Coordinates of C-alpha atoms and ligand atoms in Angstrom, one line a residue:
X1 CA -14.6 -14.7 -21.2
X2 CA -17.4 -15.9 -18.8
X3 CA -20.4 -13.6 -18.9
X4 CA -23.6 -13.3 -16.9
X5 CA -26.2 -15.6 -18.3
X6 CA -29.9 -14.9 -19.1
X7 CA -31.6 -11.5 -19.4
X8 CA -29.5 -8.5 -18.3
X9 CA -31.6 -5.5 -19.3
X10 CA -31.9 -3.9 -15.9
X11 CA -28.8 -3.8 -13.8
X12 CA -28.6 -2.5 -10.2
X13 CA -25.2 -1.1 -9.3
X14 CA -24.6 -1.0 -5.5
X15 CA -22.3 1.9 -4.6
X16 CA -21.7 5.2 -6.3
X17 CA -17.9 5.2 -5.7
X18 CA -15.6 5.4 -8.7
X19 CA -15.9 1.7 -9.5
X20 CA -19.7 1.8 -9.4
X21 CA -19.8 5.0 -11.5
X22 CA -17.5 3.5 -14.1
X23 CA -19.5 0.3 -14.3
X24 CA -22.7 2.4 -14.7
X25 CA -21.3 4.5 -17.6
X26 CA -20.1 1.4 -19.4
X27 CA -23.4 -0.4 -18.9
X28 CA -25.4 2.6 -20.1
X29 CA -23.1 2.8 -23.1
X30 CA -24.0 -0.8 -24.0
X31 CA -27.7 0.0 -23.8
X32 CA -28.5 -1.3 -20.4
X33 CA -31.0 0.3 -17.9
X34 CA -29.1 1.1 -14.7
X35 CA -30.2 1.9 -11.2
X36 CA -27.5 3.0 -8.8
X37 CA -28.1 2.5 -5.0
X38 CA -25.8 4.4 -2.7
X39 CA -26.0 4.6 1.1
X40 CA -24.4 8.1 1.2
X41 CA -26.2 11.3 0.2
X42 CA -24.1 11.7 -2.9
X43 CA -21.5 10.0 -5.1
X44 CA -17.8 9.4 -4.5
X45 CA -17.5 6.8 -1.8
X46 CA -13.9 6.9 -0.7
X47 CA -13.4 9.9 -3.0
X48 CA -15.6 11.9 -0.7
X49 CA -16.1 15.5 0.2
X50 CA -16.2 17.2 3.6
X51 CA -17.5 20.8 3.7
X52 CA -16.6 22.5 6.9
X53 CA -16.0 26.1 7.9
X54 CA -16.0 27.2 4.2
X55 CA -13.3 24.6 3.3
X56 CA -14.0 22.0 0.7
X57 CA -12.0 19.0 1.9
X58 CA -11.3 15.9 -0.2
X59 CA -11.4 13.0 2.1
X60 CA -9.8 10.3 -0.1
X61 CA -7.5 10.2 -3.1
X62 CA -5.4 13.2 -3.9
X63 CA -3.1 11.9 -6.6
X64 CA -5.0 11.5 -9.9
X65 CA -3.2 9.7 -12.7
X66 CA -4.2 8.1 -16.0
X67 CA -6.9 10.5 -17.1
X68 CA -7.5 8.5 -20.3
X69 CA -9.3 6.0 -18.1
X70 CA -11.6 8.8 -16.9
X71 CA -12.0 9.8 -20.6
X72 CA -12.9 6.2 -21.5
X73 CA -15.7 6.2 -18.9
X74 CA -17.2 9.4 -20.2
X75 CA -16.8 8.2 -23.8
X76 CA -18.9 5.1 -23.1
X77 CA -22.0 7.4 -23.1
X78 CA -20.6 9.7 -25.8
X79 CA -19.5 12.3 -23.3
X80 CA -16.2 14.1 -23.1
X81 CA -13.9 14.7 -20.1
X82 CA -13.1 18.2 -21.3
X83 CA -16.9 19.1 -21.2
X84 CA -17.2 17.9 -17.6
X85 CA -13.9 18.6 -15.8
X86 CA -11.0 20.9 -15.9
X87 CA -7.9 18.8 -15.2
X88 CA -4.8 20.7 -14.2
X89 CA -1.5 18.9 -14.8
X90 CA 0.8 19.3 -11.8
X91 CA 4.4 20.3 -12.2
X92 CA 6.1 19.1 -10.2
X93 CA 4.0 15.9 -9.9
X94 CA 5.6 15.6 -6.4
X95 CA 8.3 17.3 -4.4
X96 CA 10.4 14.8 -2.5
X97 CA 12.1 16.2 0.6
X98 CA 14.6 14.1 2.5
X99 CA 15.9 14.0 6.1
X100 CA 19.3 15.3 5.0
X101 CA 17.7 18.6 3.8
X102 CA 17.9 17.8 0.1
X103 CA 14.9 17.9 -2.2
X104 CA 14.0 16.7 -5.7
X105 CA 11.1 17.9 -7.9
X106 CA 9.6 15.0 -9.9
X107 CA 8.7 16.2 -13.4
X108 CA 6.6 14.3 -15.9
X109 CA 8.6 15.6 -18.8
X110 CA 11.6 13.3 -19.5
X111 CA 14.2 16.0 -20.3
X112 CA 13.2 18.1 -17.4
X113 CA 13.3 15.2 -15.0
X114 CA 16.7 14.0 -16.4
X115 CA 18.1 17.5 -15.8
X116 CA 16.7 17.5 -12.3
X117 CA 18.2 14.1 -11.5
X118 CA 21.6 15.2 -12.8
X119 CA 21.6 18.3 -10.7
X120 CA 20.4 16.4 -7.7
X121 CA 22.6 13.3 -7.9
X122 CA 25.0 13.6 -10.8
X123 CA 25.4 12.6 -14.4
X124 CA 25.6 8.8 -13.8
X125 CA 22.3 8.8 -12.0
X126 CA 20.7 10.8 -14.8
X127 CA 21.8 8.2 -17.3
X128 CA 20.3 5.5 -15.0
X129 CA 17.1 7.5 -14.8
X130 CA 16.9 7.6 -18.6
X131 CA 17.2 3.8 -18.7
X132 CA 14.7 3.5 -15.8
X133 CA 12.2 5.6 -17.7
X134 CA 12.5 3.4 -20.8
X135 CA 12.1 0.3 -18.7
X136 CA 9.0 1.7 -16.9
X137 CA 7.4 2.5 -20.3
X138 CA 8.1 -1.0 -21.6
X139 CA 6.8 -2.5 -18.4
X140 CA 3.6 -0.5 -18.7
X141 CA 3.0 -1.5 -22.3
X142 CA 3.4 -5.2 -21.6
X143 CA 1.2 -5.2 -18.5
X144 CA -1.7 -2.8 -19.1
X145 CA -3.9 -4.5 -21.6
X146 CA -2.9 -8.1 -20.8
X147 CA -2.7 -8.2 -17.1
X148 CA -4.4 -5.1 -15.6
X149 CA -7.2 -4.3 -18.0
X150 CA -8.3 -7.9 -18.3
X151 CA -11.0 -10.2 -17.0
X152 CA -9.4 -13.4 -15.8
X153 CA -11.4 -16.7 -15.9
X154 CA -8.4 -18.8 -15.0
X155 CA -4.7 -18.4 -14.1
X156 CA -4.0 -20.3 -17.3
X157 CA -4.8 -17.1 -19.1
X158 CA -1.4 -15.8 -17.9
X159 CA 0.2 -18.2 -20.3
X160 CA 0.8 -15.7 -23.0
X161 CA 3.9 -14.4 -24.7
X162 CA 3.5 -11.1 -22.7
X163 CA 4.2 -13.2 -19.5
X164 CA 7.6 -14.1 -20.9
X165 CA 8.1 -10.5 -21.9
X166 CA 7.2 -9.4 -18.3
X167 CA 9.6 -12.0 -16.9
X168 CA 12.4 -10.8 -19.4
X169 CA 11.8 -7.3 -18.1
X170 CA 12.4 -8.5 -14.5
X171 CA 8.8 -8.0 -13.5
X172 CA 8.9 -11.0 -11.1
X173 CA 12.0 -9.8 -9.2
X174 CA 11.7 -7.5 -6.3
X175 CA 10.8 -3.9 -6.8
X176 CA 13.5 -2.2 -4.7
X177 CA 16.3 -4.3 -6.2
X178 CA 15.1 -3.7 -9.7
X179 CA 14.9 0.1 -9.2
X180 CA 18.4 -0.1 -7.7
X181 CA 19.6 -1.7 -10.9
X182 CA 19.0 1.6 -12.6
X183 CA 19.6 4.2 -9.9
X184 CA 21.9 3.6 -7.0
X185 CA 21.3 6.8 -5.1
X186 CA 19.3 5.8 -2.1
X187 CA 17.0 8.9 -2.3
X188 CA 16.2 8.2 -6.0
X189 CA 15.4 4.6 -5.2
X190 CA 12.8 5.8 -2.7
X191 CA 11.2 8.2 -5.2
X192 CA 10.6 5.3 -7.6
X193 CA 9.7 2.6 -5.2
X194 CA 7.7 4.2 -2.4
X195 CA 4.6 3.7 -4.6
X196 CA 4.7 0.0 -3.4
X197 CA 2.9 1.2 -0.3
X198 CA -0.1 2.1 -2.5
X199 CA -0.2 -1.6 -3.3
X200 CA 0.2 -2.4 0.4
X201 CA 3.6 -4.1 0.2
X202 CA 7.1 -3.0 1.2
X203 CA 9.3 -2.2 -1.9
X204 CA 11.8 -4.9 -0.8
X205 CA 9.0 -7.5 -1.1
X206 CA 6.8 -6.1 -3.8
X207 CA 7.0 -7.6 -7.3
X208 CA 9.0 -5.4 -9.6
X209 CA 5.9 -5.4 -11.9
X210 CA 4.4 -3.0 -9.4
X211 CA 6.7 -0.3 -10.8
X212 CA 3.8 0.2 -13.1
X213 CA 2.5 2.6 -10.4
X214 CA 5.7 4.6 -10.6
X215 CA 5.1 4.8 -14.4
X216 CA 1.6 6.2 -13.7
X217 CA 2.9 8.7 -11.1
X218 CA 6.2 9.8 -12.6
X219 CA 5.7 9.4 -16.3
X220 CA 2.0 9.5 -17.2
X221 CA 1.6 12.6 -15.1
X222 CA -0.4 13.7 -12.0
X223 CA -3.4 15.9 -12.4
X224 CA -5.8 17.8 -10.2
X225 CA -9.4 18.5 -11.1
X226 CA -10.5 22.1 -10.6
X227 CA -12.9 22.1 -7.7
X228 CA -11.0 19.2 -6.0
X229 CA -10.8 15.5 -6.4
X230 CA -14.4 15.0 -5.5
X231 CA -15.3 16.9 -8.7
X232 CA -14.3 13.6 -10.5
X233 CA -17.1 11.3 -9.1
X234 CA -19.5 14.2 -9.2
X235 CA -18.9 14.7 -12.9
X236 CA -19.1 11.0 -13.6
X237 CA -22.4 10.8 -11.7
X238 CA -23.8 13.8 -13.6
X239 CA -22.8 12.3 -16.9
X240 CA -24.5 8.9 -15.9
X241 CA -27.7 10.7 -14.7
X242 CA -27.9 12.6 -18.0
X243 CA -27.4 9.3 -19.9
X244 CA -30.4 7.8 -18.1
X245 CA -29.1 6.2 -14.9
X246 CA -31.5 6.4 -11.9
X247 CA -29.7 7.2 -8.7
X248 CA -31.1 6.2 -5.3
X249 CA -29.0 8.1 -2.7
X250 CA -29.4 7.6 1.0
X251 CA -30.5 4.0 0.7
X252 CA -28.5 1.1 2.2
X253 CA -28.8 -2.3 0.5
X254 CA -29.7 -4.7 3.2
X255 CA -30.1 -8.0 1.3
X256 CA -30.4 -9.5 -2.1
X257 CA -33.5 -11.5 -3.1
X258 CA -32.8 -14.7 -5.0
X259 CA -34.4 -17.3 -7.1
X260 CA -32.1 -20.3 -7.3
X261 CA -28.7 -19.1 -8.4
X262 CA -30.0 -15.7 -9.6
X263 CA -30.4 -12.4 -7.8
X264 CA -33.9 -11.2 -8.7
X265 CA -34.1 -8.0 -6.6
X266 CA -32.0 -5.7 -4.5
X267 CA -33.7 -4.8 -1.2
X268 CA -32.7 -1.6 0.5
X269 CA -33.8 -0.1 3.8
X270 CA -36.5 1.7 1.8
X271 CA -37.6 -0.3 -1.2
X272 CA -37.3 -3.4 -3.3
X273 CA -35.7 -3.0 -6.7
X274 CA -36.2 -5.9 -9.2
X275 CA -33.2 -6.5 -11.4
X276 CA -31.7 -8.8 -14.0
X277 CA -28.2 -8.5 -12.7
X278 CA -26.3 -6.8 -9.9
X279 CA -22.9 -5.1 -9.6
X280 CA -21.6 -5.0 -6.1
X281 CA -18.9 -2.4 -5.3
X282 CA -18.8 -2.3 -1.4
X283 CA -15.8 -3.6 0.4
X284 CA -15.5 -7.4 0.1
X285 CA -17.0 -8.4 3.6
X286 CA -20.2 -6.4 2.8
X287 CA -20.4 -7.8 -0.8
X288 CA -19.9 -11.4 0.5
X289 CA -22.4 -10.9 3.3
X290 CA -25.0 -9.7 0.8
X291 CA -24.2 -12.7 -1.5
X292 CA -24.5 -15.1 1.5
X293 CA -21.1 -16.7 0.9
X294 CA -17.4 -15.9 0.7
X295 CA -15.2 -17.9 -1.6
X296 CA -12.9 -20.4 0.0
X297 CA -9.2 -19.3 -0.1
X298 CA -6.2 -21.4 0.9
X299 CA -4.9 -18.5 2.9
X300 CA -6.8 -15.7 4.7
X301 CA -6.8 -12.4 2.8
X302 CA -4.1 -10.0 3.9
X303 CA -4.9 -6.3 4.0
X304 CA -2.8 -3.2 3.2
X305 CA -1.6 -0.8 5.9
X306 CA -4.0 1.9 6.8
X307 CA -3.6 5.7 7.2
X308 CA -4.2 8.5 9.5
X309 CA -5.2 11.7 7.8
X310 CA -4.9 15.1 9.3
X311 CA -6.9 17.8 7.5
X312 CA -5.8 21.3 8.4
X313 CA -7.5 24.5 7.3
X314 CA -5.0 27.3 8.1
X315 CA -4.6 31.0 8.1
X316 CA -1.2 30.7 6.5
X317 CA 0.7 28.3 4.3
X318 CA 4.2 27.1 3.6
X319 CA 5.2 28.0 0.0
X320 CA 8.0 25.5 0.0
X321 CA 5.4 22.8 -0.1
X322 CA 4.4 21.8 -3.7
X323 CA 0.8 20.6 -4.4
X324 CA 2.2 17.1 -3.3
X325 CA 5.2 16.9 -1.0
X326 CA 6.6 13.7 0.3
X327 CA 8.5 14.3 3.5
X328 CA 10.7 11.2 3.9
X329 CA 12.1 10.3 7.3
X330 CA 15.6 9.1 7.5
X331 CA 14.4 5.6 8.3
X332 CA 13.1 3.4 5.4
X333 CA 13.2 -0.4 5.6
X334 CA 12.4 -0.2 9.3
X335 CA 9.4 2.0 8.5
X336 CA 7.9 -0.7 6.3
X337 CA 8.6 -3.3 9.0
X338 CA 6.8 -1.2 11.5
X339 CA 3.8 -0.7 9.2
X340 CA 3.4 -4.2 7.9
X341 CA 4.9 -6.7 10.4
X342 CA 5.5 -5.1 13.8
X343 CA 2.2 -3.3 13.8
X344 CA 3.7 -0.2 15.2
X345 CA 3.3 3.5 14.4
X346 CA 6.2 4.9 12.3
X347 CA 9.0 5.9 14.6
X348 CA 10.5 8.2 11.9
X349 CA 7.5 8.9 9.6
X350 CA 7.4 9.4 5.9
X351 CA 4.4 11.6 5.1
X352 CA 2.4 12.7 2.1
X353 CA 1.5 16.4 2.4
X354 CA -1.0 17.7 -0.1
X355 CA -1.7 21.4 -0.4
X356 CA -4.7 21.5 -2.8
X357 CA -5.1 25.3 -2.4
X358 CA -1.7 25.7 -4.1
X359 CA -3.6 24.8 -7.3
X360 CA -7.2 25.8 -6.6
X361 CA -7.4 28.5 -3.9
X362 CA -11.3 28.4 -4.1
X363 CA -11.2 25.3 -1.9
X364 CA -10.6 27.5 1.1
X365 CA -12.2 30.8 2.2
X366 CA -10.4 33.8 0.8
X367 CA -6.8 34.1 2.2
X368 CA -7.0 30.7 3.9
X369 CA -5.3 27.4 2.9
X370 CA -5.9 23.7 3.0
X371 CA -3.4 21.0 3.9
X372 CA -4.0 17.2 3.9
X373 CA -1.4 15.1 5.7
X374 CA -1.4 11.3 5.1
X375 CA 0.5 9.2 7.6
X376 CA 0.5 5.5 6.8
X377 CA -0.2 3.4 9.9
X378 CA -0.6 -0.4 10.5
X379 CA -4.0 -1.8 9.8
X380 CA -6.0 -3.2 12.8
X381 CA -5.1 -6.8 11.9
X382 CA -1.4 -6.2 12.8
X383 CA -1.5 -3.0 14.8
X384 CA -3.6 -1.2 17.4
X385 CA -7.3 -2.1 17.3
X386 CA -10.3 0.3 17.2
X387 CA -10.5 0.6 21.0
X388 CA -6.8 1.5 21.3
X389 CA -7.1 4.0 18.4
X390 CA -9.8 5.9 20.3
X391 CA -7.1 6.9 22.9
X392 CA -4.2 6.8 20.5
X393 CA -5.7 9.1 17.8
X394 CA -5.5 12.4 19.7
X395 CA -2.0 11.6 21.0
X396 CA -0.8 10.6 17.5
X397 CA -2.3 13.9 16.1
X398 CA -0.1 15.8 18.6
X399 CA 2.9 13.8 17.6
X400 CA 2.3 14.4 13.9
X401 CA 1.8 18.1 14.5
X402 CA 5.1 18.3 16.4
X403 CA 6.9 16.4 13.6
X404 CA 5.4 18.6 10.9
X405 CA 6.3 21.7 12.8
X406 CA 9.9 20.5 13.1
X407 CA 10.2 19.6 9.4
X408 CA 8.0 21.4 6.9
X409 CA 5.4 23.5 8.6
X410 CA 6.7 25.5 11.5
X411 CA 3.9 27.3 13.3
X412 CA 1.3 24.8 12.1
X413 CA -0.5 24.3 15.4
X414 CA -1.1 28.0 15.8
X415 CA -2.2 28.5 12.2
X416 CA -5.0 25.8 12.3
X417 CA -8.5 27.1 12.3
X418 CA -10.4 24.1 10.9
X419 CA -9.2 20.6 11.6
X420 CA -10.2 17.0 11.0
X421 CA -8.5 13.8 12.1
X422 CA -9.3 10.4 10.4
X423 CA -8.0 7.2 11.9
X424 CA -8.7 3.4 11.6
X425 CA -11.7 4.0 13.9
X426 CA -13.3 5.9 11.1
X427 CA -12.3 3.5 8.3
X428 CA -13.8 0.7 10.4
X429 CA -17.0 2.6 11.0
X430 CA -17.4 2.8 7.2
X431 CA -17.2 -1.0 7.0
X432 CA -13.7 -1.3 5.7
X433 CA -12.1 -4.6 6.7
X434 CA -9.0 -4.4 8.9
X435 CA -9.6 -0.7 9.5
X436 CA -8.0 0.2 6.2
X437 CA -9.5 2.0 3.2
X438 CA -6.8 0.4 1.0
X439 CA -8.4 -3.0 1.0
X440 CA -6.7 -6.3 0.2
X441 CA -2.9 -5.9 -0.3
X442 CA -1.3 -6.6 -3.7
X443 CA 0.9 -9.5 -2.5
X444 CA 1.6 -12.1 -5.2
X445 CA -1.1 -14.5 -4.1
X446 CA -3.6 -11.6 -4.2
X447 CA -2.7 -10.2 -7.6
X448 CA -4.1 -10.7 -11.1
X449 CA -6.0 -14.0 -11.4
X450 CA -5.2 -14.8 -7.7
X451 CA -7.0 -11.6 -6.4
X452 CA -10.6 -12.1 -5.3
X453 CA -12.4 -12.6 -8.6
X454 CA -15.2 -10.4 -9.9
X455 CA -17.5 -13.4 -10.4
X456 CA -18.6 -15.5 -7.4
X457 CA -19.6 -19.1 -7.3
X458 CA -23.2 -19.9 -6.7
X459 CA -24.7 -16.7 -8.2
X460 CA -24.7 -16.4 -11.9
X461 CA -25.8 -12.8 -12.3
X462 CA -23.8 -10.9 -9.7
X463 CA -20.4 -9.2 -10.5
X464 CA -18.1 -7.6 -8.1
X465 CA -16.2 -4.3 -8.8
X466 CA -14.0 -2.0 -6.7
X467 CA -10.7 -2.1 -5.0
X468 CA -11.1 -5.5 -3.3
X469 CA -11.4 -7.3 -6.6
X470 CA -9.4 -7.2 -9.9
X471 CA -7.3 -5.3 -10.8
X472 CA -7.0 -3.6 -7.4
X473 CA -6.7 -0.4 -5.3
X474 CA -6.4 3.1 -6.7
X475 CA -8.4 5.5 -8.9
X476 CA -7.2 4.1 -12.3
X477 CA -7.6 0.5 -11.2
X478 CA -11.1 0.9 -9.8
X479 CA -12.2 2.7 -13.0
X480 CA -10.9 -0.4 -14.9
X481 CA -12.7 -2.7 -12.4
X482 CA -16.0 -1.0 -13.2
X483 CA -15.5 -1.4 -16.9
X484 CA -14.5 -5.1 -16.4
X485 CA -17.6 -5.7 -14.3
X486 CA -19.8 -4.1 -17.1
X487 CA -18.1 -6.4 -19.6
X488 CA -19.1 -9.5 -17.6
X489 CA -22.6 -8.4 -18.2
X490 CA -22.5 -7.0 -21.7
X491 CA -19.9 -9.2 -23.2
X492 CA -16.4 -8.1 -24.3
X493 CA -16.1 -4.7 -25.9
X494 CA -15.6 -4.7 -29.6
X495 CA -12.0 -5.0 -30.6
X496 CA -11.1 -1.6 -32.3
X497 CA -10.6 -2.1 -36.0
X498 CA -7.0 -1.6 -37.0
X499 CA -6.4 1.6 -38.9
X500 CA -4.5 0.9 -42.1
X501 CA -1.8 3.3 -42.9
X502 CA -2.1 5.3 -46.1
X503 CA -5.9 4.9 -46.4
X504 CA -8.5 7.5 -45.9
X505 CA -12.0 6.9 -44.5
Ligands
FAD1 C1 -7.5 8.4 2.2 C2 -7.3 7.8 0.9 C3 -6.4 8.2 0.0 C4 -6.2 7.6 -1.3 N1 -5.3 8.1 -2.1 C5 -5.3 7.7 -3.4 C6 -4.6 8.4 -4.4 O1 -4.0 9.5 -4.1 N2 -4.6 8.0 -5.7 C7 -5.3 6.9 -6.0 O2 -5.3 6.5 -7.2 N3 -6.1 6.2 -5.1 C8 -6.1 6.6 -3.9 N4 -6.9 6.0 -2.9 C9 -7.6 4.8 -3.3 C10 -8.9 5.1 -4.1 O3 -9.5 6.3 -3.7 C11 -9.9 3.9 -3.9 O4 -9.2 2.7 -4.3 C12 -11.1 4.1 -4.7 O5 -11.7 5.4 -4.5 C13 -12.1 3.0 -4.2 O6 -13.3 3.1 -5.0 P1 -14.4 2.0 -5.0 O7 -15.5 2.3 -5.9 O8 -13.8 0.6 -5.1 O9 -14.9 2.0 -3.4 P2 -15.8 3.0 -2.7 O10 -15.4 4.4 -3.0 O11 -15.7 2.7 -1.2 O12 -17.3 2.8 -3.2 C14 -18.2 1.8 -2.7 C15 -19.5 2.5 -2.4 O13 -20.4 1.6 -1.9 C16 -21.2 2.2 -1.0 N5 -21.9 1.2 -0.1 C17 -21.2 0.3 0.7 N6 -22.1 -0.5 1.2 C18 -23.3 -0.2 0.7 C19 -24.6 -0.7 0.9 N7 -24.9 -1.7 1.7 N8 -25.7 -0.1 0.3 C20 -25.4 0.9 -0.6 N9 -24.2 1.5 -0.8 C21 -23.2 0.9 -0.1 C22 -20.3 3.1 -0.2 O14 -20.9 4.2 0.5 C23 -19.4 3.6 -1.3 O15 -19.9 4.8 -1.9 C24 -7.1 6.6 -1.7 C25 -8.1 6.1 -0.8 C26 -8.2 6.8 0.4 C27 -9.4 6.3 1.3

């Protein structure tokens, strides 16, 4: 593995989002001195917090999976997740509600889910689900250490027996077709393939290998931290500070000072911080601007669809909503076409509705409730631009509200007492390319070793981390990206010694 050359005692990490915090903990664990510079007044980045009218509103991720990656970050400095956060497993992980009035609760437990599938769609589909579950488990095992949790120096690294295993599992086919191979019920196919949207690609075009997200969501389990999702970055930052990291909040990095091919200092709007190496976690355009060059790519980068988020603090709730409810429209393929190709708003939307106060009522004032509605929308490259969104936003809010009232939440408009609307205008204002917080899409040419690399030509002591680089978008993946960036600086982590059966320490 290529690592940063020369002295690497003091590292400056730019950005206290989840990637930056993970990188910080892993660097501290390897004995490095770390300074974290963050333009916001606290940690979290996209996993932010908005406090308004007594509501504590998570502004970013709501679905937390793979807590062992969080544990790994804490463990780097000898800390424990259980001492920092209370993670509540969600059951159901999701509730899927369909346009025909049916609904399915997605359980993490295999037997419970098989029973639910049987009741929902019959015995043959339940058998198909059992096979699908085994396939997802195998797919995850083959991919995780080799292709996701790995620093790539060259695509040739793919040439490993696990690649043949992945091919044998059908990982290079199309996601939707592969899921259909196990479950033919159209509604079930959606439940196990909609996650492709997290990767920014329609299920009909996404690689089947991306079913690994369905593994994380539907098998590994979905959790919610007490205190809200923002409690996660807050806990990671507290752990890092106690382990010796210096945090500089409220400072924007404006340039990097260089000597030849090395960065020698990070310059903010307030001070100059000398460093031996730098980890850059802002969105790619900002990172490349700071570095003074963007790598040449044969094709321009394509970005994921964006999202409109409606935050609603209400004086009532709708108990049929689970913590996470996916309200599917009748339309499906055309919805993805609208989002990714036509650049139009969904004509028959599929929505993620999160009701965090179902699990933690303290996130709202006594007797009140919080709802977070995520409506995917085209990014500004293919769809309406920022100027159009300024007018479109309030209109779309009204349309969404009408649709929610018609489907899951009658009386929503009258129940709202605190409201926030986030559109591509806001994502653009935060510096996110193409008006999307979901970064570069996970198309084949932008996946694994073909995704923008975490090392950049021309600068020997700068490493990228975060959702734009490897392995990609999402809480689990950016935690990994922080660890991978740290390894570029500290060298590979020691290979755990095999434990021999039958021996005692
Ligand atoms: C609305 C939404 C919903 C999501 N839902 C989910 C979900 O349910 N599950 C899931 O797994 N993932 C989800 N994601 C994705 C996940 O949250 C992100 O991929 C992840 O949080 C990105 O982390 P990051 O560290 O790469 O980037 P960021 O969080 O953006 O961190 C980068 C940091 O750098 C700082 N910065 C930028 N420029 C500068 C500068 N010049 N100087 C100093 N600091 C700077 C920024 O302020 C920011 O704090 C969601 C994201 C959003 C936005």
